[in-house]
Short mmCIF file of C-alpha atoms in Angstrom, two decimals:
data_model
loop_
_atom_site.label_atom_id
_atom_site.label_comp_id
_atom_site.label_asym_id
_atom_site.label_seq_id
_atom_site.Cartn_x
_atom_site.Cartn_y
_atom_site.Cartn_z
CA ASN A 116 0.00 0.00 0.00
CA ALA A 117 1.84 3.10 -1.27
CA GLY A 118 -0.32 5.73 0.49
CA VAL A 119 0.56 9.17 -0.88
CA THR A 120 3.17 9.30 -3.66
CA GLN A 121 4.85 12.50 -4.81
CA THR A 122 7.08 13.06 -7.82
CA PRO A 123 9.73 14.23 -8.27
CA LYS A 124 11.62 13.96 -4.96
CA PHE A 125 14.14 16.66 -5.90
CA GLN A 126 14.10 19.45 -8.48
CA VAL A 127 16.25 22.45 -9.33
CA LEU A 128 14.69 25.21 -11.44
CA LYS A 129 15.95 28.45 -12.85
CA THR A 130 13.99 31.60 -12.04
CA GLY A 131 11.10 31.92 -14.49
CA GLN A 132 10.88 28.23 -15.38
CA SER A 133 7.64 26.32 -14.87
CA MET A 134 7.01 22.88 -13.51
CA THR A 135 4.28 20.63 -12.12
CA LEU A 136 4.55 18.60 -8.93
CA GLN A 137 2.55 15.41 -9.07
CA CYS A 138 0.70 13.70 -6.23
CA ALA A 139 -1.35 10.52 -6.17
CA GLN A 140 -3.05 8.67 -3.31
CA ASP A 141 -4.43 5.15 -3.29
CA MET A 142 -6.51 5.35 -0.10
CA ASN A 143 -9.73 6.51 -1.82
CA HIS A 144 -9.61 9.74 0.17
CA ASN A 145 -11.87 12.61 -0.85
CA SER A 146 -9.66 15.48 0.31
CA MET A 147 -6.15 16.36 -0.83
CA TYR A 148 -3.78 19.17 0.15
CA TRP A 149 -0.54 20.86 -0.83
CA TYR A 150 1.70 22.30 1.89
CA ARG A 151 5.08 23.97 1.84
CA GLN A 152 7.60 23.61 4.65
CA ASP A 153 10.19 26.26 5.36
CA PRO A 154 12.67 26.39 8.26
CA GLY A 155 11.03 27.77 11.40
CA MET A 156 7.65 28.15 9.67
CA GLY A 157 6.02 24.78 10.14
CA LEU A 158 3.72 23.59 7.36
CA ARG A 159 1.68 26.14 5.48
CA LEU A 160 -1.29 25.24 3.32
CA ILE A 161 -1.02 26.33 -0.33
CA TYR A 162 -4.18 24.86 -1.87
CA TYR A 163 -6.58 22.10 -1.05
CA SER A 164 -9.29 20.06 -2.73
CA ALA A 165 -12.14 19.00 -0.50
CA SER A 166 -13.48 16.63 -3.14
CA GLU A 167 -13.01 15.73 -6.78
CA GLY A 168 -13.83 18.71 -8.95
CA THR A 169 -13.24 21.39 -6.29
CA THR A 170 -10.17 23.38 -5.29
CA ASP A 171 -9.69 26.24 -2.83
CA LYS A 172 -6.90 28.56 -1.77
CA GLY A 173 -5.05 27.99 1.45
CA GLU A 174 -2.82 30.30 3.43
CA VAL A 175 -0.12 30.94 0.79
CA PRO A 176 -1.58 30.41 -2.73
CA ASN A 177 0.20 33.19 -4.64
CA GLY A 178 2.42 31.90 -7.46
CA TYR A 179 0.77 28.48 -7.58
CA ASN A 180 -2.06 26.73 -9.38
CA VAL A 181 -3.57 23.32 -8.79
CA SER A 182 -5.56 20.71 -10.66
CA ARG A 183 -7.60 17.91 -9.14
CA LEU A 184 -7.30 15.58 -12.11
CA ASN A 185 -9.43 12.83 -10.60
CA LYS A 186 -10.07 11.42 -7.13
CA ARG A 187 -6.54 10.00 -6.92
CA GLU A 188 -4.43 12.84 -8.30
CA PHE A 189 -3.81 16.44 -7.27
CA SER A 190 -1.07 18.41 -9.01
CA LEU A 191 0.63 21.69 -8.07
CA ARG A 192 1.98 23.97 -10.79
CA LEU A 193 4.49 26.78 -10.59
CA GLU A 194 4.04 28.88 -13.72
CA SER A 195 7.09 31.12 -13.24
CA ALA A 196 9.31 29.92 -10.43
CA ALA A 197 10.88 32.44 -8.05
CA PRO A 198 13.65 31.94 -5.47
CA SER A 199 11.06 32.56 -2.72
CA GLN A 200 9.43 29.29 -3.80
CA THR A 201 12.48 27.30 -2.76
CA SER A 202 10.99 24.95 -0.19
CA VAL A 203 9.98 21.40 0.59
CA TYR A 204 6.50 20.64 -0.75
CA PHE A 205 4.24 18.03 0.80
CA CYS A 206 1.06 16.55 -0.57
CA ALA A 207 -1.44 15.06 1.86
CA SER A 208 -4.81 13.36 1.75
CA SER A 209 -7.51 12.68 4.28
CA ASP A 210 -10.82 10.96 4.59
CA PHE A 211 -12.39 14.02 6.18
CA GLN A 212 -13.01 17.37 4.62
CA ASP A 213 -11.57 19.12 7.63
CA SER A 214 -8.13 17.52 7.06
CA THR A 215 -8.00 15.78 10.44
CA GLU A 216 -5.60 12.86 10.44
CA ALA A 217 -4.08 13.73 7.07
CA PHE A 218 -1.56 11.31 5.55
CA PHE A 219 1.51 12.90 3.96
CA GLY A 220 3.73 12.04 1.02
CA GLN A 221 7.53 12.01 1.30
CA GLY A 222 7.95 15.52 -0.04
CA THR A 223 9.53 17.28 -3.01
CA ARG A 224 12.60 19.39 -2.32
CA LEU A 225 12.55 22.29 -4.78
CA THR A 226 15.36 24.76 -5.26
CA VAL A 227 14.91 27.82 -7.48
CA VAL A 228 18.14 29.52 -8.48
CA GLY B 271 -2.61 32.77 8.77
CA GLN B 272 -2.21 31.93 12.41
CA GLN B 273 0.78 29.90 13.52
CA LEU B 274 0.84 27.87 16.68
CA ASN B 275 3.66 28.61 19.12
CA GLN B 276 5.57 25.44 19.76
CA SER B 277 8.34 25.13 22.33
CA PRO B 278 11.07 24.40 22.68
CA GLN B 279 12.33 24.90 19.13
CA SER B 280 15.01 22.28 19.67
CA MET B 281 16.05 19.81 22.33
CA PHE B 282 19.30 17.96 22.92
CA ILE B 283 18.88 15.07 25.30
CA GLN B 284 20.58 11.84 26.28
CA GLU B 285 19.09 8.47 25.52
CA GLY B 286 16.79 7.36 28.31
CA GLU B 287 15.69 10.85 29.30
CA ASP B 288 12.07 11.97 29.28
CA VAL B 289 10.98 14.71 26.86
CA SER B 290 8.28 17.35 27.18
CA MET B 291 7.12 19.82 24.56
CA ASN B 292 4.08 22.02 24.21
CA CYS B 293 2.03 24.02 21.80
CA THR B 294 0.04 27.17 22.58
CA SER B 295 -2.38 29.39 20.75
CA SER B 296 -4.30 32.57 21.39
CA SER B 297 -7.37 30.87 19.90
CA ILE B 298 -9.44 27.88 20.91
CA PHE B 299 -9.10 24.66 18.93
CA ASN B 300 -11.50 21.71 18.75
CA THR B 301 -8.87 19.18 17.74
CA TRP B 302 -5.17 18.83 18.53
CA LEU B 303 -2.87 16.52 16.63
CA TRP B 304 0.77 15.58 17.10
CA TYR B 305 2.91 14.54 14.11
CA LYS B 306 6.50 13.32 13.84
CA GLN B 307 8.71 13.93 10.82
CA ASP B 308 11.77 11.78 10.21
CA PRO B 309 14.58 13.23 8.08
CA GLY B 310 13.64 13.19 4.39
CA GLU B 311 10.12 11.98 5.09
CA GLY B 312 6.67 13.45 5.43
CA PRO B 313 4.98 13.94 8.82
CA VAL B 314 3.30 10.91 10.37
CA LEU B 315 0.40 11.19 12.79
CA LEU B 316 1.26 10.12 16.35
CA ILE B 317 -1.74 11.08 18.48
CA ALA B 318 -5.10 12.79 17.89
CA LEU B 319 -7.02 14.58 20.68
CA TYR B 320 -10.66 15.58 20.35
CA LYS B 321 -11.83 16.70 23.80
CA ALA B 322 -10.62 19.28 26.31
CA GLY B 323 -8.74 17.60 29.15
CA GLU B 324 -8.26 14.39 27.14
CA LEU B 325 -5.09 12.44 27.91
CA THR B 326 -4.07 9.87 25.31
CA SER B 327 -1.09 7.51 25.14
CA ASN B 328 0.59 5.74 22.24
CA GLY B 329 3.34 3.53 23.65
CA ARG B 330 5.93 5.80 25.29
CA LEU B 331 4.14 8.91 24.01
CA THR B 332 1.47 10.73 25.98
CA ALA B 333 -0.38 13.81 24.79
CA GLN B 334 -2.91 16.05 26.50
CA PHE B 335 -5.57 18.43 25.20
CA GLY B 336 -5.36 21.46 27.51
CA ILE B 337 -8.51 22.31 29.45
CA THR B 338 -8.49 25.87 28.10
CA ARG B 339 -8.48 24.35 24.56
CA LYS B 340 -5.65 26.76 23.73
CA ASP B 341 -2.77 24.38 24.33
CA SER B 342 -1.54 20.82 24.09
CA PHE B 343 1.39 18.88 25.49
CA LEU B 344 3.42 15.90 24.30
CA ASN B 345 5.62 13.79 26.55
CA ILE B 346 8.01 11.05 25.49
CA SER B 347 9.26 8.73 28.20
CA ALA B 348 12.63 6.94 28.20
CA SER B 349 13.77 8.32 24.83
CA ILE B 350 15.47 6.01 22.32
CA PRO B 351 17.54 6.85 19.20
CA SER B 352 14.59 6.41 16.81
CA ASP B 353 12.76 9.25 18.59
CA VAL B 354 15.03 11.70 16.74
CA GLY B 355 13.12 13.95 14.36
CA ILE B 356 10.87 16.99 14.24
CA TYR B 357 7.63 16.96 16.20
CA PHE B 358 4.76 19.13 14.99
CA CYS B 359 1.56 20.02 16.75
CA ALA B 360 -1.48 20.91 14.68
CA GLY B 361 -4.75 22.44 15.74
CA GLN B 362 -8.09 22.68 14.06
CA ARG B 363 -11.16 24.82 14.62
CA SER B 364 -14.58 23.88 13.28
CA ASN B 365 -14.84 24.04 9.49
CA GLU B 366 -11.26 25.21 9.12
CA LYS B 367 -8.09 23.57 7.89
CA LEU B 368 -5.29 22.36 10.13
CA THR B 369 -2.87 24.97 11.49
CA PHE B 370 0.61 23.61 12.17
CA GLY B 371 3.13 24.62 14.80
CA THR B 372 6.69 25.54 13.91
CA GLY B 373 8.08 22.23 15.15
CA THR B 374 10.38 20.94 17.90
CA ARG B 375 13.59 19.32 16.65
CA LEU B 376 14.67 16.47 18.95
CA THR B 377 18.31 15.35 18.94
CA ILE B 378 19.67 12.54 21.07
CA ILE B 379 23.24 12.92 22.24
CA PRO B 380 25.16 9.64 22.28
#
């Protein structure tokens, strides 16, 4: 049982480049989330999808877009990467809309130079 | 967005020692969660608390939901090397998403 799978695990981008972070879960969860983790800042919610077909902004959505492709997959896109987006990105899923007891992927370490 | 105040930020202890950490907020939460993050991994849920005053154990870990609903505590007894990592608290109010603390980094000195 893979749980939540994120790809890629590491990525280096130049300023202005675009990329999409992929996330898939095999637990049949309705809700999925994207967080970023920065030193001393904990985990901050970027976007979430309460159910298939819906997406909403979280705490720090600027510079990102998301797509809930189907129930399993939730992708995060950076259209024009900036150094401030250097971070570790985590995808999570949960069985409850209120994100209690979310299960996390292993993370994507992104560096923008 | 609101951040939870978690303390201490880091701890250096010897194997076998007990550990205590806490999380405080200026707002009331309905749910408190404690997660652990191993190096290079995503956070993993340790304990979930749903009622003020609740005390819940998971092996050597014990967590409490503060009676004011504005704080929570995590204790680890008789620490072992695999306890190393970052511990996050997370709180949730009704109909809102989880808010995470800034983390407590636990290091065990050989």
